[in-house]
Amino acid sequence: MLHDKTVAFIGAGSMAEAMISGLVKSEKFPTHQIVATNRSNVERLAALEAIYGINSCKLEDLQFDQIDVIILAMKPKDVDQALSGIKQHIKPNQLILSVLAGITTTYLEQNLHIGQQVVRVMPNTSSAIGESATAISPGHETSENNVILTKTLLECIGEVYTIDEMDMDVFTGLAGSGPAYFYYLMEHMEQQGAKAGFDVETTRKIIAQTIKGAANMVQAQGETPTILREKVTSPNGTTAAGLKALDENGGGKAIAKAVEHAAIRSKEISEQIQESLLVNSK
Ligand SMILES: NC(=O)C1=CN([C@@H]2O[C@H](COP(=O)(O)OP(=O)(O)OC[C@H]3O[C@@H](n4cnc5c(N)ncnc54)[C@H](O)[C@@H]3O)[C@@H](O)[C@H]2O)C=CC1
Ligand SMILES: O=C(O)[C@@H]1CCC=N1
């Protein structure tokens, strides 16, 4: 299904690069059929070409009629300008994927052609190694074939979950932003290791292996995190002391708040963009 498809990224930042890396590493996709574009940073495009063997060009030079899947990968604040720039070049049956946090399918449909095929997508940066947890929510006009194409494409970069768009903000808080919480945790563990005299490189490897092992245990054993946590925790032992300190310092609540506030921000972005659309149409 993918071998004859061409994919263009509009925006060539962190998320586009993570997806490009994952697509290339999956080897399910001819690299020359991936095109990265941005507005003006040609050095960045040259670097992506050199690293991944893909094609690139400035957005104004993109041959839109040769592209099957267009992936919007700019910041949400730039979406308005981007959509007005591409609308004249695309056809309603061209598939548009958007990875933009907070940008709804309704917003995309309102700003592109009547009947435009769109899918809202929320990957994370672990796409780079084929380990993303990616959600998709198809728009109102999107054909079943295009939903299958979207899933097949995104399965190259990890697991894909089809969700109700109402749940996209929470998914963004959990999985889109999620890797950052674990990096934050690792930064703090690393600092503690360094304080105790461990060298940073070794500590980093130990922590990464510990997190990877815990995640793999949940996936492989089918046991709940609660049961797995209890198995680590000996009465009056070291883990009990660590968990008590976490609880007393608001560790659990802080994690829950992180997910909650990321989701709130995603919703806020939707509302702000929708409001600016209303103001501009007056
Ligand atoms: N970074 C992440 O972990 C994730 C990001 N996202 C979403 O991905 C999108 C991009 O995020 P990042 O890659 O982190 O941002 P970034 O700032 O690294 O990249 C944005 C890119 O878009 C380009 N751009 C801006 N306006 C443009 C236009 N009108 N036409 C063409 N290119 C344009 C910029 O030059 C830049 O290359 C955001 O909307 C974000 O919500 C989604 C999931 C995870
Ligand atoms: O921080 C952000 O807004 C983007 C969306 C999800 C992850 N990064």
mmCIF file of C-alpha atoms and ligand atoms in Angstrom:
data_model
loop_
_atom_site.group_PDB
_atom_site.id
_atom_site.type_symbol
_atom_site.label_atom_id
_atom_site.label_comp_id
_atom_site.label_asym_id
_atom_site.label_seq_id
_atom_site.Cartn_x
_atom_site.Cartn_y
_atom_site.Cartn_z
ATOM 1 C CA MET A 1 0.000 0.000 0.000
ATOM 2 C CA LEU A 2 2.830 2.411 0.827
ATOM 3 C CA HIS A 3 5.329 1.584 -1.888
ATOM 4 C CA ASP A 4 3.781 3.942 -4.448
ATOM 5 C CA LYS A 5 2.818 6.756 -2.077
ATOM 6 C CA THR A 6 4.559 10.102 -1.755
ATOM 7 C CA VAL A 7 4.498 11.995 1.534
ATOM 8 C CA ALA A 8 5.319 15.681 2.039
ATOM 9 C CA PHE A 9 5.997 17.354 5.367
ATOM 10 C CA ILE A 10 5.016 21.025 5.589
ATOM 11 C CA GLY A 11 7.350 22.159 8.353
ATOM 12 C CA ALA A 12 10.671 20.481 9.033
ATOM 13 C CA GLY A 13 11.211 20.804 12.792
ATOM 14 C CA SER A 14 11.604 18.283 15.621
ATOM 15 C CA MET A 15 8.384 16.367 15.039
ATOM 16 C CA ALA A 16 8.779 16.171 11.273
ATOM 17 C CA GLU A 17 12.332 14.890 11.737
ATOM 18 C CA ALA A 18 11.227 12.263 14.281
ATOM 19 C CA MET A 19 8.581 10.992 11.854
ATOM 20 C CA ILE A 20 10.964 11.059 8.888
ATOM 21 C CA SER A 21 13.543 9.113 10.882
ATOM 22 C CA GLY A 22 10.954 6.485 11.873
ATOM 23 C CA LEU A 23 9.585 6.163 8.346
ATOM 24 C CA VAL A 24 13.076 5.752 6.904
ATOM 25 C CA LYS A 25 14.139 3.226 9.571
ATOM 26 C CA SER A 26 10.991 1.153 9.019
ATOM 27 C CA GLU A 27 12.209 0.433 5.473
ATOM 28 C CA LYS A 28 8.560 0.072 4.439
ATOM 29 C CA PHE A 29 8.790 3.205 2.444
ATOM 30 C CA PRO A 30 11.085 4.318 -0.395
ATOM 31 C CA THR A 31 13.016 7.269 1.077
ATOM 32 C CA HIS A 32 12.956 9.285 -2.153
ATOM 33 C CA GLN A 33 9.150 9.427 -1.834
ATOM 34 C CA ILE A 34 9.427 11.481 1.352
ATOM 35 C CA VAL A 35 9.745 15.243 0.858
ATOM 36 C CA ALA A 36 10.493 17.742 3.618
ATOM 37 C CA THR A 37 9.603 21.398 3.137
ATOM 38 C CA ASN A 38 9.753 24.615 5.094
ATOM 39 C CA ARG A 39 9.427 28.270 4.300
ATOM 40 C CA SER A 40 13.067 29.327 4.038
ATOM 41 C CA ASN A 41 15.646 27.377 6.072
ATOM 42 C CA VAL A 42 17.487 25.606 3.252
ATOM 43 C CA GLU A 43 20.372 24.517 5.535
ATOM 44 C CA ARG A 44 17.893 22.570 7.642
ATOM 45 C CA LEU A 45 16.450 20.888 4.537
ATOM 46 C CA ALA A 46 19.935 20.023 3.263
ATOM 47 C CA ALA A 47 20.754 18.446 6.633
ATOM 48 C CA LEU A 48 17.598 16.282 6.546
ATOM 49 C CA GLU A 49 18.414 15.191 2.983
ATOM 50 C CA ALA A 50 21.956 14.260 4.005
ATOM 51 C CA ILE A 51 20.948 12.332 7.123
ATOM 52 C CA TYR A 52 17.896 10.442 5.829
ATOM 53 C CA GLY A 53 18.317 10.318 2.047
ATOM 54 C CA ILE A 54 14.949 11.985 1.513
ATOM 55 C CA ASN A 55 14.030 14.787 -0.869
ATOM 56 C CA SER A 56 13.390 18.354 0.160
ATOM 57 C CA CYS A 57 12.425 21.706 -1.283
ATOM 58 C CA LYS A 58 11.139 25.074 -0.242
ATOM 59 C CA LEU A 59 7.361 24.986 0.220
ATOM 60 C CA GLU A 60 6.821 27.291 -2.755
ATOM 61 C CA ASP A 61 8.564 24.737 -5.003
ATOM 62 C CA LEU A 62 6.582 21.676 -3.865
ATOM 63 C CA GLN A 63 4.804 19.815 -6.693
ATOM 64 C CA PHE A 64 1.570 19.312 -4.770
ATOM 65 C CA ASP A 65 -0.080 17.328 -7.583
ATOM 66 C CA GLN A 66 2.542 14.596 -7.098
ATOM 67 C CA ILE A 67 1.920 14.184 -3.366
ATOM 68 C CA ASP A 68 -0.480 11.610 -1.901
ATOM 69 C CA VAL A 69 -0.206 12.502 1.793
ATOM 70 C CA ILE A 70 0.526 16.000 3.101
ATOM 71 C CA ILE A 71 1.614 16.160 6.752
ATOM 72 C CA LEU A 72 1.173 19.518 8.478
ATOM 73 C CA ALA A 73 4.028 19.859 10.993
ATOM 74 C CA MET A 74 4.324 23.551 11.822
ATOM 75 C CA LYS A 75 3.519 25.118 15.218
ATOM 76 C CA PRO A 76 -0.203 25.658 15.876
ATOM 77 C CA LYS A 77 0.292 29.456 15.768
ATOM 78 C CA ASP A 78 1.483 29.150 12.141
ATOM 79 C CA VAL A 79 -1.412 27.008 10.930
ATOM 80 C CA ASP A 80 -3.542 29.825 9.551
ATOM 81 C CA GLN A 81 -0.788 31.163 7.320
ATOM 82 C CA ALA A 82 0.179 27.633 6.266
ATOM 83 C CA LEU A 83 -3.359 26.620 5.282
ATOM 84 C CA SER A 84 -3.973 29.758 3.261
ATOM 85 C CA GLY A 85 -0.651 29.139 1.524
ATOM 86 C CA ILE A 86 -1.387 25.537 0.510
ATOM 87 C CA LYS A 87 -5.143 25.663 -0.165
ATOM 88 C CA GLN A 88 -4.819 26.874 -3.743
ATOM 89 C CA HIS A 89 -2.444 23.988 -4.561
ATOM 90 C CA ILE A 90 -4.328 21.023 -3.063
ATOM 91 C CA LYS A 91 -7.400 19.071 -4.105
ATOM 92 C CA PRO A 92 -10.237 18.017 -1.749
ATOM 93 C CA ASN A 93 -9.397 14.328 -2.189
ATOM 94 C CA GLN A 94 -5.761 14.861 -1.212
ATOM 95 C CA LEU A 95 -5.158 13.451 2.251
ATOM 96 C CA ILE A 96 -4.015 15.988 4.873
ATOM 97 C CA LEU A 97 -2.634 14.723 8.182
ATOM 98 C CA SER A 98 -2.122 17.295 10.931
ATOM 99 C CA VAL A 99 0.116 16.627 13.926
ATOM 100 C CA LEU A 100 -0.634 20.064 15.405
ATOM 101 C CA ALA A 101 -1.611 20.038 19.082
ATOM 102 C CA GLY A 102 -5.054 21.517 19.637
ATOM 103 C CA ILE A 103 -5.957 21.999 15.966
ATOM 104 C CA THR A 104 -9.279 20.293 15.306
ATOM 105 C CA THR A 105 -10.441 18.520 12.164
ATOM 106 C CA THR A 106 -13.313 21.027 12.013
ATOM 107 C CA TYR A 107 -10.826 23.902 11.918
ATOM 108 C CA LEU A 108 -8.873 22.219 9.118
ATOM 109 C CA GLU A 109 -12.062 21.458 7.168
ATOM 110 C CA GLN A 110 -13.303 25.047 7.557
ATOM 111 C CA ASN A 111 -10.035 26.409 6.204
ATOM 112 C CA LEU A 112 -9.479 23.994 3.316
ATOM 113 C CA HIS A 113 -11.800 22.778 0.540
ATOM 114 C CA ILE A 114 -15.334 21.496 0.971
ATOM 115 C CA GLY A 115 -14.985 17.721 1.317
ATOM 116 C CA GLN A 116 -11.284 17.913 2.268
ATOM 117 C CA GLN A 117 -9.913 14.596 3.538
ATOM 118 C CA VAL A 118 -8.193 15.324 6.845
ATOM 119 C CA VAL A 119 -6.968 13.266 9.806
ATOM 120 C CA ARG A 120 -5.837 14.744 13.124
ATOM 121 C CA VAL A 121 -2.827 12.844 14.388
ATOM 122 C CA MET A 122 -0.926 12.968 17.684
ATOM 123 C CA PRO A 123 2.425 11.163 17.535
ATOM 124 C CA ASN A 124 5.343 11.652 19.884
ATOM 125 C CA THR A 125 9.062 12.041 19.310
ATOM 126 C CA SER A 126 9.691 8.321 19.899
ATOM 127 C CA SER A 127 8.508 8.067 16.268
ATOM 128 C CA ALA A 128 12.207 8.517 15.510
ATOM 129 C CA ILE A 129 12.859 4.890 16.544
ATOM 130 C CA GLY A 130 9.474 3.401 15.595
ATOM 131 C CA GLU A 131 8.178 3.579 19.193
ATOM 132 C CA SER A 132 5.546 6.302 19.080
ATOM 133 C CA ALA A 133 2.143 5.958 20.718
ATOM 134 C CA THR A 134 0.121 7.744 18.039
ATOM 135 C CA ALA A 135 -3.561 8.657 18.083
ATOM 136 C CA ILE A 136 -5.621 9.373 14.988
ATOM 137 C CA SER A 137 -9.047 10.981 14.620
ATOM 138 C CA PRO A 138 -10.367 11.146 11.050
ATOM 139 C CA GLY A 139 -12.298 14.199 9.848
ATOM 140 C CA HIS A 140 -15.936 14.139 8.741
ATOM 141 C CA GLU A 141 -15.217 13.636 5.027
ATOM 142 C CA THR A 142 -12.338 11.177 5.219
ATOM 143 C CA SER A 143 -12.832 7.919 3.320
ATOM 144 C CA GLU A 144 -12.269 4.516 4.908
ATOM 145 C CA ASN A 145 -9.419 3.940 2.423
ATOM 146 C CA ASN A 146 -7.669 7.087 3.609
ATOM 147 C CA VAL A 147 -8.115 6.087 7.260
ATOM 148 C CA ILE A 148 -6.482 2.734 6.405
ATOM 149 C CA LEU A 149 -3.703 4.536 4.537
ATOM 150 C CA THR A 150 -3.132 6.816 7.551
ATOM 151 C CA LYS A 151 -2.941 3.859 9.943
ATOM 152 C CA THR A 152 -0.633 1.902 7.670
ATOM 153 C CA LEU A 153 1.674 4.880 7.293
ATOM 154 C CA LEU A 154 1.761 5.664 11.017
ATOM 155 C CA GLU A 155 2.280 2.027 11.991
ATOM 156 C CA CYS A 156 5.748 2.500 10.462
ATOM 157 C CA ILE A 157 6.553 4.779 13.427
ATOM 158 C CA GLY A 158 4.884 2.898 16.284
ATOM 159 C CA GLU A 159 1.519 1.874 17.713
ATOM 160 C CA VAL A 160 -1.608 3.567 16.355
ATOM 161 C CA TYR A 161 -4.855 4.139 18.288
ATOM 162 C CA THR A 162 -8.026 5.424 16.632
ATOM 163 C CA ILE A 163 -9.754 7.665 19.168
ATOM 164 C CA ASP A 164 -12.725 9.982 19.411
ATOM 165 C CA GLU A 165 -11.500 13.505 18.703
ATOM 166 C CA MET A 166 -13.041 14.604 22.040
ATOM 167 C CA ASP A 167 -10.265 12.582 23.708
ATOM 168 C CA MET A 168 -7.410 14.091 21.702
ATOM 169 C CA ASP A 169 -6.523 16.728 24.335
ATOM 170 C CA VAL A 170 -6.107 14.085 27.036
ATOM 171 C CA PHE A 171 -4.178 11.823 24.663
ATOM 172 C CA THR A 172 -1.861 14.761 23.946
ATOM 173 C CA GLY A 173 -1.319 15.222 27.705
ATOM 174 C CA LEU A 174 -0.565 11.533 28.138
ATOM 175 C CA ALA A 175 1.407 10.526 25.072
ATOM 176 C CA GLY A 176 2.201 13.546 22.872
ATOM 177 C CA SER A 177 3.873 15.362 25.750
ATOM 178 C CA GLY A 178 4.469 12.147 27.698
ATOM 179 C CA PRO A 179 8.098 11.485 26.699
ATOM 180 C CA ALA A 180 9.075 14.850 28.254
ATOM 181 C CA TYR A 181 7.831 13.744 31.692
ATOM 182 C CA PHE A 182 10.071 10.695 31.566
ATOM 183 C CA TYR A 183 13.046 12.769 30.405
ATOM 184 C CA TYR A 184 12.343 15.154 33.295
ATOM 185 C CA LEU A 185 12.270 12.218 35.699
ATOM 186 C CA MET A 186 15.536 10.962 34.225
ATOM 187 C CA GLU A 187 17.156 14.391 34.580
ATOM 188 C CA HIS A 188 16.304 14.405 38.284
ATOM 189 C CA MET A 189 17.463 10.823 38.845
ATOM 190 C CA GLU A 190 20.673 11.617 36.976
ATOM 191 C CA GLN A 191 21.330 14.641 39.194
ATOM 192 C CA GLN A 192 20.899 12.492 42.282
ATOM 193 C CA GLY A 193 23.303 9.890 40.875
ATOM 194 C CA ALA A 194 25.841 12.641 40.143
ATOM 195 C CA LYS A 195 25.527 13.986 43.699
ATOM 196 C CA ALA A 196 26.436 10.512 44.947
ATOM 197 C CA GLY A 197 29.523 10.555 42.723
ATOM 198 C CA PHE A 198 28.300 8.417 39.781
ATOM 199 C CA ASP A 199 29.514 9.541 36.372
ATOM 200 C CA VAL A 200 26.751 10.951 34.215
ATOM 201 C CA GLU A 201 27.159 8.556 31.277
ATOM 202 C CA THR A 202 26.885 5.437 33.422
ATOM 203 C CA THR A 203 24.001 6.803 35.470
ATOM 204 C CA ARG A 204 22.132 7.689 32.267
ATOM 205 C CA LYS A 205 22.514 4.154 30.935
ATOM 206 C CA ILE A 206 21.355 2.655 34.238
ATOM 207 C CA ILE A 207 18.285 4.892 34.432
ATOM 208 C CA ALA A 208 17.355 4.367 30.763
ATOM 209 C CA GLN A 209 17.605 0.591 31.184
ATOM 210 C CA THR A 210 15.507 0.786 34.369
ATOM 211 C CA ILE A 211 12.731 2.774 32.658
ATOM 212 C CA LYS A 212 12.861 0.558 29.556
ATOM 213 C CA GLY A 213 12.664 -2.560 31.739
ATOM 214 C CA ALA A 214 9.668 -1.228 33.676
ATOM 215 C CA ALA A 215 7.815 -0.253 30.469
ATOM 216 C CA ASN A 216 8.570 -3.629 28.893
ATOM 217 C CA MET A 217 7.316 -5.415 32.021
ATOM 218 C CA VAL A 218 3.935 -3.683 31.719
ATOM 219 C CA GLN A 219 3.733 -4.565 28.026
ATOM 220 C CA ALA A 220 5.038 -8.129 28.279
ATOM 221 C CA GLN A 221 3.510 -9.392 31.498
ATOM 222 C CA GLY A 222 0.011 -7.952 31.205
ATOM 223 C CA GLU A 223 0.083 -7.060 34.910
ATOM 224 C CA THR A 224 -1.049 -3.708 36.222
ATOM 225 C CA PRO A 225 1.527 -1.086 37.275
ATOM 226 C CA THR A 226 0.068 -1.357 40.787
ATOM 227 C CA ILE A 227 0.840 -5.085 41.035
ATOM 228 C CA LEU A 228 4.270 -4.614 39.483
ATOM 229 C CA ARG A 229 5.014 -1.777 41.915
ATOM 230 C CA GLU A 230 3.950 -3.936 44.851
ATOM 231 C CA LYS A 231 6.335 -6.678 43.700
ATOM 232 C CA VAL A 232 9.241 -4.222 43.936
ATOM 233 C CA THR A 233 8.219 -2.967 47.366
ATOM 234 C CA SER A 234 9.438 -5.007 50.346
ATOM 235 C CA PRO A 235 7.862 -4.119 53.691
ATOM 236 C CA ASN A 236 10.053 -1.571 55.399
ATOM 237 C CA GLY A 237 12.546 -1.826 52.547
ATOM 238 C CA THR A 238 14.288 0.677 50.281
ATOM 239 C CA THR A 239 11.435 1.067 47.766
ATOM 240 C CA ALA A 240 8.909 1.726 50.522
ATOM 241 C CA ALA A 241 11.178 4.512 51.767
ATOM 242 C CA GLY A 242 11.518 5.941 48.235
ATOM 243 C CA LEU A 243 7.772 5.782 47.531
ATOM 244 C CA LYS A 244 6.953 7.377 50.893
ATOM 245 C CA ALA A 245 9.240 10.275 50.010
ATOM 246 C CA LEU A 246 7.563 10.543 46.589
ATOM 247 C CA ASP A 247 4.099 10.640 48.166
ATOM 248 C CA GLU A 248 5.101 13.101 50.881
ATOM 249 C CA ASN A 249 6.569 15.398 48.219
ATOM 250 C CA GLY A 250 3.513 15.276 45.977
ATOM 251 C CA GLY A 251 5.083 13.000 43.338
ATOM 252 C CA GLY A 252 1.856 11.258 42.275
ATOM 253 C CA LYS A 253 -0.169 14.454 42.283
ATOM 254 C CA ALA A 254 2.518 16.259 40.293
ATOM 255 C CA ILE A 255 2.434 13.628 37.555
ATOM 256 C CA ALA A 256 -1.375 13.738 37.390
ATOM 257 C CA LYS A 257 -1.236 17.558 37.210
ATOM 258 C CA ALA A 258 1.274 17.420 34.354
ATOM 259 C CA VAL A 259 -1.087 15.294 32.257
ATOM 260 C CA GLU A 260 -4.074 17.444 33.231
ATOM 261 C CA HIS A 261 -2.396 20.750 32.397
ATOM 262 C CA ALA A 262 -0.988 19.580 29.079
ATOM 263 C CA ALA A 263 -4.535 18.505 28.115
ATOM 264 C CA ILE A 264 -5.939 21.866 29.278
ATOM 265 C CA ARG A 265 -3.343 23.658 27.136
ATOM 266 C CA SER A 266 -4.287 21.556 24.106
ATOM 267 C CA LYS A 267 -7.938 22.574 24.578
ATOM 268 C CA GLU A 268 -6.932 26.205 25.076
ATOM 269 C CA ILE A 269 -4.991 26.181 21.785
ATOM 270 C CA SER A 270 -8.146 24.898 20.000
ATOM 271 C CA GLU A 271 -10.256 27.641 21.554
ATOM 272 C CA GLN A 272 -7.757 30.412 20.804
ATOM 273 C CA ILE A 273 -7.388 29.381 17.158
ATOM 274 C CA GLN A 274 -11.160 29.072 16.743
ATOM 275 C CA GLU A 275 -11.627 32.544 18.303
ATOM 276 C CA SER A 276 -9.027 34.086 15.984
ATOM 277 C CA LEU A 277 -10.896 32.533 13.043
ATOM 278 C CA LEU A 278 -14.120 34.186 14.191
ATOM 279 C CA VAL A 279 -12.388 37.569 14.665
ATOM 280 C CA ASN A 280 -10.773 37.364 11.211
ATOM 281 C CA SER A 281 -14.084 36.476 9.538
ATOM 282 C CA LYS A 282 -15.829 39.579 11.008
HETATM 283 N N1 LIG B 1 7.669 18.134 19.347
HETATM 284 C C1 LIG B 1 6.835 17.202 19.754
HETATM 285 O O1 LIG B 1 7.149 16.371 20.626
HETATM 286 C C2 LIG B 1 5.467 17.105 19.166
HETATM 287 C C3 LIG B 1 4.967 18.109 18.374
HETATM 288 N N2 LIG B 1 3.702 18.009 17.835
HETATM 289 C C4 LIG B 1 3.228 19.079 16.992
HETATM 290 O O2 LIG B 1 4.099 19.174 15.893
HETATM 291 C C5 LIG B 1 4.136 20.513 15.410
HETATM 292 C C6 LIG B 1 5.568 20.927 15.169
HETATM 293 O O3 LIG B 1 6.263 20.897 16.399
HETATM 294 P P1 LIG B 1 7.852 20.917 16.428
HETATM 295 O O4 LIG B 1 8.368 20.067 15.325
HETATM 296 O O5 LIG B 1 8.214 20.633 17.812
HETATM 297 O O6 LIG B 1 8.115 22.466 16.073
HETATM 298 P P2 LIG B 1 9.397 23.107 15.378
HETATM 299 O O7 LIG B 1 9.361 24.546 15.723
HETATM 300 O O8 LIG B 1 10.604 22.306 15.688
HETATM 301 O O9 LIG B 1 9.097 22.951 13.814
HETATM 302 C C7 LIG B 1 8.142 23.707 13.127
HETATM 303 C C8 LIG B 1 8.568 23.837 11.670
HETATM 304 O O10 LIG B 1 7.515 24.423 10.911
HETATM 305 C C9 LIG B 1 8.091 25.357 9.992
HETATM 306 N N3 LIG B 1 7.021 26.281 9.569
HETATM 307 C C10 LIG B 1 6.411 27.241 10.278
HETATM 308 N N4 LIG B 1 5.447 27.831 9.532
HETATM 309 C C11 LIG B 1 5.459 27.239 8.330
HETATM 310 C C12 LIG B 1 4.720 27.409 7.133
HETATM 311 N N5 LIG B 1 3.739 28.339 7.039
HETATM 312 N N6 LIG B 1 4.996 26.604 6.106
HETATM 313 C C13 LIG B 1 5.965 25.673 6.187
HETATM 314 N N7 LIG B 1 6.720 25.461 7.284
HETATM 315 C C14 LIG B 1 6.469 26.246 8.338
HETATM 316 C C15 LIG B 1 9.239 25.956 10.774
HETATM 317 O O11 LIG B 1 10.156 26.582 9.920
HETATM 318 C C16 LIG B 1 9.794 24.697 11.436
HETATM 319 O O12 LIG B 1 10.614 23.997 10.514
HETATM 320 C C17 LIG B 1 3.426 21.374 16.454
HETATM 321 O O13 LIG B 1 2.190 21.780 15.924
HETATM 322 C C18 LIG B 1 3.234 20.458 17.639
HETATM 323 O O14 LIG B 1 2.015 20.693 18.303
HETATM 324 C C19 LIG B 1 2.919 16.918 18.034
HETATM 325 C C20 LIG B 1 3.366 15.892 18.800
HETATM 326 C C21 LIG B 1 4.629 15.912 19.468
HETATM 327 O O1 LIG B 2 4.600 20.816 23.486
HETATM 328 C C1 LIG B 2 3.822 20.767 22.530
HETATM 329 O O2 LIG B 2 2.953 21.628 22.377
HETATM 330 C C2 LIG B 2 3.930 19.631 21.560
HETATM 331 C C3 LIG B 2 2.621 18.873 21.403
HETATM 332 C C4 LIG B 2 2.827 17.563 22.077
HETATM 333 C C5 LIG B 2 4.247 17.555 22.368
HETATM 334 N N1 LIG B 2 4.843 18.652 22.039
#
